[in-house]
PDB file of C-alpha atoms in Angstrom:
ATOM      1  CA  ASP A   1     -15.938   7.633  -3.269  1.00  0.00           C
ATOM      2  CA  VAL A   2     -12.478   8.060  -4.684  1.00  0.00           C
ATOM      3  CA  LYS A   3     -11.851   5.963  -7.716  1.00  0.00           C
ATOM      4  CA  VAL A   4      -8.385   4.966  -8.853  1.00  0.00           C
ATOM      5  CA  THR A   5      -8.542   3.111 -12.139  1.00  0.00           C
ATOM      6  CA  GLN A   6      -5.765   1.053 -13.633  1.00  0.00           C
ATOM      7  CA  SER A   7      -6.215   0.417 -17.327  1.00  0.00           C
ATOM      8  CA  SER A   8      -5.462  -3.307 -17.356  1.00  0.00           C
ATOM      9  CA  ARG A   9      -6.075  -6.064 -14.821  1.00  0.00           C
ATOM     10  CA  TYR A  10      -3.730  -8.519 -16.547  1.00  0.00           C
ATOM     11  CA  LEU A  11      -0.914  -7.941 -19.031  1.00  0.00           C
ATOM     12  CA  VAL A  12       1.424 -10.387 -20.726  1.00  0.00           C
ATOM     13  CA  LYS A  13       4.480  -8.949 -22.448  1.00  0.00           C
ATOM     14  CA  ARG A  14       7.703 -10.258 -23.927  1.00  0.00           C
ATOM     15  CA  THR A  15      11.208  -9.520 -22.720  1.00  0.00           C
ATOM     16  CA  GLY A  16      12.506  -6.314 -24.257  1.00  0.00           C
ATOM     17  CA  GLU A  17       9.104  -4.790 -24.975  1.00  0.00           C
ATOM     18  CA  LYS A  18       8.236  -1.262 -23.868  1.00  0.00           C
ATOM     19  CA  VAL A  19       5.322  -1.417 -21.449  1.00  0.00           C
ATOM     20  CA  PHE A  20       2.964   1.329 -20.353  1.00  0.00           C
ATOM     21  CA  LEU A  21       0.841   0.984 -17.217  1.00  0.00           C
ATOM     22  CA  GLU A  22      -1.814   3.676 -16.912  1.00  0.00           C
ATOM     23  CA  CYS A  23      -3.513   5.004 -13.807  1.00  0.00           C
ATOM     24  CA  VAL A  24      -6.275   7.593 -13.525  1.00  0.00           C
ATOM     25  CA  GLN A  25      -7.849   9.061 -10.386  1.00  0.00           C
ATOM     26  CA  ASP A  26     -11.037  11.090 -10.314  1.00  0.00           C
ATOM     27  CA  MET A  27     -10.774  13.057  -7.060  1.00  0.00           C
ATOM     28  CA  ASP A  28      -8.298  15.776  -7.945  1.00  0.00           C
ATOM     29  CA  HIS A  29      -5.587  14.309  -5.708  1.00  0.00           C
ATOM     30  CA  GLU A  30      -2.186  15.939  -5.897  1.00  0.00           C
ATOM     31  CA  ASN A  31      -0.145  12.885  -4.889  1.00  0.00           C
ATOM     32  CA  MET A  32       0.157   9.751  -6.988  1.00  0.00           C
ATOM     33  CA  PHE A  33       2.269   6.655  -6.405  1.00  0.00           C
ATOM     34  CA  TRP A  34       3.364   3.468  -8.126  1.00  0.00           C
ATOM     35  CA  TYR A  35       4.134   0.374  -6.033  1.00  0.00           C
ATOM     36  CA  ARG A  36       4.959  -3.175  -6.929  1.00  0.00           C
ATOM     37  CA  GLN A  37       3.746  -6.029  -4.753  1.00  0.00           C
ATOM     38  CA  ASP A  38       5.599  -9.314  -4.499  1.00  0.00           C
ATOM     39  CA  PRO A  39       4.797 -12.222  -2.144  1.00  0.00           C
ATOM     40  CA  GLY A  40       6.777 -12.017   1.076  1.00  0.00           C
ATOM     41  CA  LEU A  41       8.121  -8.565   0.202  1.00  0.00           C
ATOM     42  CA  GLY A  42       5.002  -6.459   0.597  1.00  0.00           C
ATOM     43  CA  LEU A  43       4.739  -3.202  -1.308  1.00  0.00           C
ATOM     44  CA  ARG A  44       7.778  -1.378  -2.563  1.00  0.00           C
ATOM     45  CA  LEU A  45       7.629   2.184  -3.846  1.00  0.00           C
ATOM     46  CA  ILE A  46       8.846   2.670  -7.419  1.00  0.00           C
ATOM     47  CA  TYR A  47       8.073   6.333  -8.150  1.00  0.00           C
ATOM     48  CA  PHE A  48       5.780   9.040  -6.864  1.00  0.00           C
ATOM     49  CA  SER A  49       4.599  12.469  -7.898  1.00  0.00           C
ATOM     50  CA  TYR A  50       3.402  15.443  -5.867  1.00  0.00           C
ATOM     51  CA  ASP A  51       2.359  17.562  -8.804  1.00  0.00           C
ATOM     52  CA  VAL A  52       1.946  17.666 -12.544  1.00  0.00           C
ATOM     53  CA  LYS A  53       5.217  17.125 -14.413  1.00  0.00           C
ATOM     54  CA  MET A  54       6.925  16.370 -11.131  1.00  0.00           C
ATOM     55  CA  LYS A  55       8.371  12.970 -10.188  1.00  0.00           C
ATOM     56  CA  GLU A  56      10.492  11.531  -7.422  1.00  0.00           C
ATOM     57  CA  LYS A  57      12.280   8.199  -7.222  1.00  0.00           C
ATOM     58  CA  GLY A  58      11.075   5.722  -4.673  1.00  0.00           C
ATOM     59  CA  ASP A  59      12.984   2.775  -3.268  1.00  0.00           C
ATOM     60  CA  ILE A  60      13.285   0.678  -6.446  1.00  0.00           C
ATOM     61  CA  PRO A  61      13.214   2.984  -9.521  1.00  0.00           C
ATOM     62  CA  GLU A  62      15.736   1.063 -11.617  1.00  0.00           C
ATOM     63  CA  GLY A  63      14.274  -0.120 -14.912  1.00  0.00           C
ATOM     64  CA  TYR A  64      11.230   2.159 -14.620  1.00  0.00           C
ATOM     65  CA  SER A  65      10.240   5.683 -15.551  1.00  0.00           C
ATOM     66  CA  VAL A  66       7.042   7.675 -15.071  1.00  0.00           C
ATOM     67  CA  SER A  67       5.060  10.432 -16.712  1.00  0.00           C
ATOM     68  CA  ARG A  68       2.586  12.864 -15.204  1.00  0.00           C
ATOM     69  CA  GLU A  69       1.370  15.269 -17.871  1.00  0.00           C
ATOM     70  CA  LYS A  70      -2.060  15.750 -16.295  1.00  0.00           C
ATOM     71  CA  LYS A  71      -3.046  15.848 -12.654  1.00  0.00           C
ATOM     72  CA  GLU A  72      -5.374  12.878 -12.868  1.00  0.00           C
ATOM     73  CA  ARG A  73      -3.069  10.533 -14.799  1.00  0.00           C
ATOM     74  CA  PHE A  74       0.170   8.860 -13.724  1.00  0.00           C
ATOM     75  CA  SER A  75       1.857   6.434 -16.104  1.00  0.00           C
ATOM     76  CA  LEU A  76       4.505   3.853 -15.286  1.00  0.00           C
ATOM     77  CA  ILE A  77       6.845   2.916 -18.133  1.00  0.00           C
ATOM     78  CA  LEU A  78       9.051  -0.136 -18.411  1.00  0.00           C
ATOM     79  CA  GLU A  79      11.513   0.858 -21.118  1.00  0.00           C
ATOM     80  CA  SER A  80      12.652  -2.705 -21.820  1.00  0.00           C
ATOM     81  CA  ALA A  81      10.698  -5.276 -19.856  1.00  0.00           C
ATOM     82  CA  SER A  82      12.593  -8.059 -18.114  1.00  0.00           C
ATOM     83  CA  THR A  83      11.377 -11.235 -16.430  1.00  0.00           C
ATOM     84  CA  ASN A  84      12.260  -9.874 -12.974  1.00  0.00           C
ATOM     85  CA  GLN A  85       9.646  -7.179 -13.516  1.00  0.00           C
ATOM     86  CA  THR A  86       6.890  -9.781 -13.436  1.00  0.00           C
ATOM     87  CA  SER A  87       4.795  -8.531 -10.529  1.00  0.00           C
ATOM     88  CA  MET A  88       1.561  -6.948  -9.346  1.00  0.00           C
ATOM     89  CA  TYR A  89       1.673  -3.185  -9.889  1.00  0.00           C
ATOM     90  CA  LEU A  90      -0.472  -0.952  -7.713  1.00  0.00           C
ATOM     91  CA  CYS A  91      -1.244   2.704  -8.296  1.00  0.00           C
ATOM     92  CA  ALA A  92      -2.373   4.944  -5.448  1.00  0.00           C
ATOM     93  CA  SER A  93      -3.308   8.555  -4.847  1.00  0.00           C
ATOM     94  CA  SER A  94      -3.768  10.857  -1.877  1.00  0.00           C
ATOM     95  CA  VAL A  95      -4.694  14.404  -0.996  1.00  0.00           C
ATOM     96  CA  GLN A  96      -1.779  16.665  -0.196  1.00  0.00           C
ATOM     97  CA  GLY A  97      -1.573  17.752   3.426  1.00  0.00           C
ATOM     98  CA  ALA A  98       0.210  16.776   6.612  1.00  0.00           C
ATOM     99  CA  ALA A  99      -2.628  14.593   7.817  1.00  0.00           C
ATOM    100  CA  THR A 100      -3.645  13.179   4.492  1.00  0.00           C
ATOM    101  CA  ASN A 101      -0.495  12.534   2.480  1.00  0.00           C
ATOM    102  CA  GLU A 102      -0.362   8.972   3.658  1.00  0.00           C
ATOM    103  CA  LYS A 103      -4.044   8.050   3.470  1.00  0.00           C
ATOM    104  CA  LEU A 104      -3.706   6.294   0.171  1.00  0.00           C
ATOM    105  CA  PHE A 105      -6.448   5.197  -2.170  1.00  0.00           C
ATOM    106  CA  PHE A 106      -5.413   2.234  -4.306  1.00  0.00           C
ATOM    107  CA  GLY A 107      -6.397   0.898  -7.674  1.00  0.00           C
ATOM    108  CA  SER A 108      -7.152  -2.813  -8.116  1.00  0.00           C
ATOM    109  CA  GLY A 109      -3.735  -3.539  -9.545  1.00  0.00           C
ATOM    110  CA  THR A 110      -2.237  -4.774 -12.809  1.00  0.00           C
ATOM    111  CA  GLN A 111      -0.704  -8.242 -12.815  1.00  0.00           C
ATOM    112  CA  LEU A 112       2.141  -8.048 -15.318  1.00  0.00           C
ATOM    113  CA  SER A 113       3.802 -11.174 -16.631  1.00  0.00           C
ATOM    114  CA  VAL A 114       6.993 -10.789 -18.676  1.00  0.00           C
ATOM    115  CA  LEU A 115       7.875 -13.895 -20.681  1.00  0.00           C
TER     116      LEU A 115
ATOM    117  CA  GLY B   1       9.610  -3.116   3.479  1.00  0.00           C
ATOM    118  CA  GLU B   2      12.577  -4.213   5.485  1.00  0.00           C
ATOM    119  CA  ASP B   3      11.895  -1.572   8.132  1.00  0.00           C
ATOM    120  CA  VAL B   4       8.448  -2.869   8.987  1.00  0.00           C
ATOM    121  CA  GLU B   5       8.114  -6.483  10.055  1.00  0.00           C
ATOM    122  CA  GLN B   6       5.056  -8.633  10.509  1.00  0.00           C
ATOM    123  CA  SER B   7       4.357 -12.348  10.553  1.00  0.00           C
ATOM    124  CA  LEU B   8       3.208 -13.742   7.224  1.00  0.00           C
ATOM    125  CA  PHE B   9       0.295 -15.975   8.180  1.00  0.00           C
ATOM    126  CA  LEU B  10      -2.478 -16.205  10.768  1.00  0.00           C
ATOM    127  CA  SER B  11      -5.258 -18.782  10.947  1.00  0.00           C
ATOM    128  CA  VAL B  12      -8.225 -18.072  13.201  1.00  0.00           C
ATOM    129  CA  ARG B  13     -11.546 -19.707  13.921  1.00  0.00           C
ATOM    130  CA  GLU B  14     -14.713 -17.815  13.027  1.00  0.00           C
ATOM    131  CA  GLY B  15     -15.984 -15.910  16.060  1.00  0.00           C
ATOM    132  CA  ASP B  16     -12.580 -15.778  17.780  1.00  0.00           C
ATOM    133  CA  SER B  17     -10.383 -12.680  18.044  1.00  0.00           C
ATOM    134  CA  SER B  18      -7.498 -12.147  15.635  1.00  0.00           C
ATOM    135  CA  VAL B  19      -4.358 -10.321  16.658  1.00  0.00           C
ATOM    136  CA  ILE B  20      -1.891  -9.174  14.022  1.00  0.00           C
ATOM    137  CA  ASN B  21       1.441  -7.838  15.211  1.00  0.00           C
ATOM    138  CA  CYS B  22       3.898  -5.459  13.592  1.00  0.00           C
ATOM    139  CA  THR B  23       7.216  -3.857  14.514  1.00  0.00           C
ATOM    140  CA  TYR B  24       8.505  -0.691  12.918  1.00  0.00           C
ATOM    141  CA  THR B  25      11.710   1.294  13.050  1.00  0.00           C
ATOM    142  CA  ASP B  26      11.083   5.009  12.590  1.00  0.00           C
ATOM    143  CA  SER B  27      10.232   6.564  15.939  1.00  0.00           C
ATOM    144  CA  SER B  28       9.428   9.862  14.206  1.00  0.00           C
ATOM    145  CA  SER B  29       6.468   8.405  12.292  1.00  0.00           C
ATOM    146  CA  THR B  30       3.466  10.648  12.858  1.00  0.00           C
ATOM    147  CA  TYR B  31       0.861   8.062  11.992  1.00  0.00           C
ATOM    148  CA  LEU B  32       0.863   4.289  11.763  1.00  0.00           C
ATOM    149  CA  TYR B  33      -1.556   2.525   9.484  1.00  0.00           C
ATOM    150  CA  TRP B  34      -3.324  -0.739   8.850  1.00  0.00           C
ATOM    151  CA  TYR B  35      -4.390  -1.491   5.301  1.00  0.00           C
ATOM    152  CA  LYS B  36      -6.506  -4.451   4.166  1.00  0.00           C
ATOM    153  CA  GLN B  37      -6.288  -6.195   0.810  1.00  0.00           C
ATOM    154  CA  GLU B  38      -9.096  -8.531  -0.168  1.00  0.00           C
ATOM    155  CA  PRO B  39      -8.509 -11.114  -2.918  1.00  0.00           C
ATOM    156  CA  GLY B  40      -8.215  -9.535  -6.349  1.00  0.00           C
ATOM    157  CA  ALA B  41      -8.387  -5.998  -5.028  1.00  0.00           C
ATOM    158  CA  GLY B  42      -6.099  -3.133  -4.163  1.00  0.00           C
ATOM    159  CA  LEU B  43      -5.408  -2.054  -0.613  1.00  0.00           C
ATOM    160  CA  GLN B  44      -7.904  -0.056   1.402  1.00  0.00           C
ATOM    161  CA  LEU B  45      -7.207   1.948   4.510  1.00  0.00           C
ATOM    162  CA  LEU B  46      -8.629   0.060   7.481  1.00  0.00           C
ATOM    163  CA  THR B  47      -7.595   2.237  10.379  1.00  0.00           C
ATOM    164  CA  TYR B  48      -4.731   4.364  11.644  1.00  0.00           C
ATOM    165  CA  ILE B  49      -3.403   5.695  14.914  1.00  0.00           C
ATOM    166  CA  PHE B  50      -1.681   8.949  15.739  1.00  0.00           C
ATOM    167  CA  SER B  51       1.718   8.395  17.296  1.00  0.00           C
ATOM    168  CA  ASN B  52       0.827  10.111  20.590  1.00  0.00           C
ATOM    169  CA  MET B  53      -1.989   7.633  21.248  1.00  0.00           C
ATOM    170  CA  ASP B  54      -1.742   4.245  22.943  1.00  0.00           C
ATOM    171  CA  MET B  55      -4.992   2.786  21.719  1.00  0.00           C
ATOM    172  CA  LYS B  56      -7.706   3.387  19.201  1.00  0.00           C
ATOM    173  CA  GLN B  57     -10.967   1.496  18.956  1.00  0.00           C
ATOM    174  CA  ASP B  58     -13.246   1.461  15.943  1.00  0.00           C
ATOM    175  CA  GLN B  59     -16.145  -0.997  16.178  1.00  0.00           C
ATOM    176  CA  ARG B  60     -14.580  -4.485  16.011  1.00  0.00           C
ATOM    177  CA  LEU B  61     -11.072  -3.116  15.484  1.00  0.00           C
ATOM    178  CA  THR B  62      -8.643  -2.197  18.254  1.00  0.00           C
ATOM    179  CA  VAL B  63      -5.216  -0.762  17.513  1.00  0.00           C
ATOM    180  CA  LEU B  64      -2.567  -0.825  20.228  1.00  0.00           C
ATOM    181  CA  LEU B  65       0.646   1.166  19.988  1.00  0.00           C
ATOM    182  CA  ASN B  66       3.715   0.652  22.170  1.00  0.00           C
ATOM    183  CA  LYS B  67       6.088   3.435  21.149  1.00  0.00           C
ATOM    184  CA  LYS B  68       8.843   2.316  23.478  1.00  0.00           C
ATOM    185  CA  ASP B  69       9.068  -1.081  21.795  1.00  0.00           C
ATOM    186  CA  LYS B  70       7.962   0.246  18.361  1.00  0.00           C
ATOM    187  CA  HIS B  71       5.227  -2.364  18.341  1.00  0.00           C
ATOM    188  CA  LEU B  72       1.829  -2.014  16.712  1.00  0.00           C
ATOM    189  CA  SER B  73      -1.009  -4.515  16.844  1.00  0.00           C
ATOM    190  CA  LEU B  74      -4.437  -4.871  15.290  1.00  0.00           C
ATOM    191  CA  ARG B  75      -7.102  -6.855  17.074  1.00  0.00           C
ATOM    192  CA  ILE B  76     -10.232  -7.929  15.232  1.00  0.00           C
ATOM    193  CA  ALA B  77     -13.008  -9.032  17.556  1.00  0.00           C
ATOM    194  CA  ASP B  78     -15.532 -11.706  16.519  1.00  0.00           C
ATOM    195  CA  THR B  79     -13.631 -12.525  13.326  1.00  0.00           C
ATOM    196  CA  GLN B  80     -15.853 -13.230  10.330  1.00  0.00           C
ATOM    197  CA  THR B  81     -15.215 -14.956   7.000  1.00  0.00           C
ATOM    198  CA  GLY B  82     -15.232 -11.533   5.352  1.00  0.00           C
ATOM    199  CA  ASP B  83     -12.161 -10.658   7.393  1.00  0.00           C
ATOM    200  CA  SER B  84     -10.091 -13.129   5.366  1.00  0.00           C
ATOM    201  CA  ALA B  85      -7.544 -10.894   3.642  1.00  0.00           C
ATOM    202  CA  ILE B  86      -3.977  -9.679   3.715  1.00  0.00           C
ATOM    203  CA  TYR B  87      -3.330  -7.021   6.346  1.00  0.00           C
ATOM    204  CA  PHE B  88      -0.480  -4.565   5.903  1.00  0.00           C
ATOM    205  CA  CYS B  89       1.102  -2.489   8.607  1.00  0.00           C
ATOM    206  CA  ALA B  90       2.672   0.768   7.390  1.00  0.00           C
ATOM    207  CA  GLU B  91       4.703   3.561   8.920  1.00  0.00           C
ATOM    208  CA  SER B  92       5.010   7.065   7.556  1.00  0.00           C
ATOM    209  CA  MET B  93       8.412   8.260   6.448  1.00  0.00           C
ATOM    210  CA  GLU B  94       8.653  11.772   5.021  1.00  0.00           C
ATOM    211  CA  TYR B  95       5.072  11.726   3.737  1.00  0.00           C
ATOM    212  CA  LYS B  96       5.535   8.329   2.120  1.00  0.00           C
ATOM    213  CA  LEU B  97       4.549   4.968   3.476  1.00  0.00           C
ATOM    214  CA  SER B  98       6.789   2.022   4.187  1.00  0.00           C
ATOM    215  CA  PHE B  99       4.799  -1.222   4.212  1.00  0.00           C
ATOM    216  CA  GLY B 100       5.381  -4.533   5.883  1.00  0.00           C
ATOM    217  CA  ALA B 101       5.213  -7.770   3.904  1.00  0.00           C
ATOM    218  CA  GLY B 102       1.589  -8.355   4.902  1.00  0.00           C
ATOM    219  CA  THR B 103      -0.113 -10.937   7.135  1.00  0.00           C
ATOM    220  CA  THR B 104      -2.470 -13.322   5.364  1.00  0.00           C
ATOM    221  CA  VAL B 105      -5.405 -13.993   7.680  1.00  0.00           C
ATOM    222  CA  THR B 106      -7.432 -17.123   7.002  1.00  0.00           C
ATOM    223  CA  VAL B 107     -10.725 -17.546   8.834  1.00  0.00           C
ATOM    224  CA  ARG B 108     -11.856 -21.157   9.247  1.00  0.00           C
ATOM    225  CA  ALA B 109     -15.357 -22.278  10.148  1.00  0.00           C
TER     226      ALA B 109
END
């Protein structure tokens, strides 16, 4: 089974802090994604990556950056955390291919609270 | 996502059928998906349907697709307590997924 592991289940940070959310997948997937999940809004795509050192903005990239130095690891960075970034963050991966790009495997999520 | 709409809540009695409805906007979507999120967990792919199909059945799950109305539904037969979860409809857009807000299904005894 594919395993997508997010380093923390819960995080509490202060406004202005730099925050790193880590995600590792063990199935050699090319595609990796970061979403945030908010009640009533569903999942919104922050950033994604189709290859090492490659990144693309999603629908809500403002206030975030990402890093993909190795194929298995995709990091989400909040340069200066703000209270409106309090959310559940979900990492996902998928195999590259027309029929498989969208069959996502998700981690369990990181609930981030910014005080 | 604002392009995919679904109702937020559904309450169903154990043993009854559940029907979750979804409307989407992109008629060029190749696949349409249903994902399930159990409490405290990430999403898992439940089922999907290719856009040239009208129906797909997988054990207790039936997916119906009406391309003309851009309407997708998921029917769960003989709903069990383990089916309590949030169900997300998603459409594909340029190899990315656009998700609805999720329907929280509560199964009551």
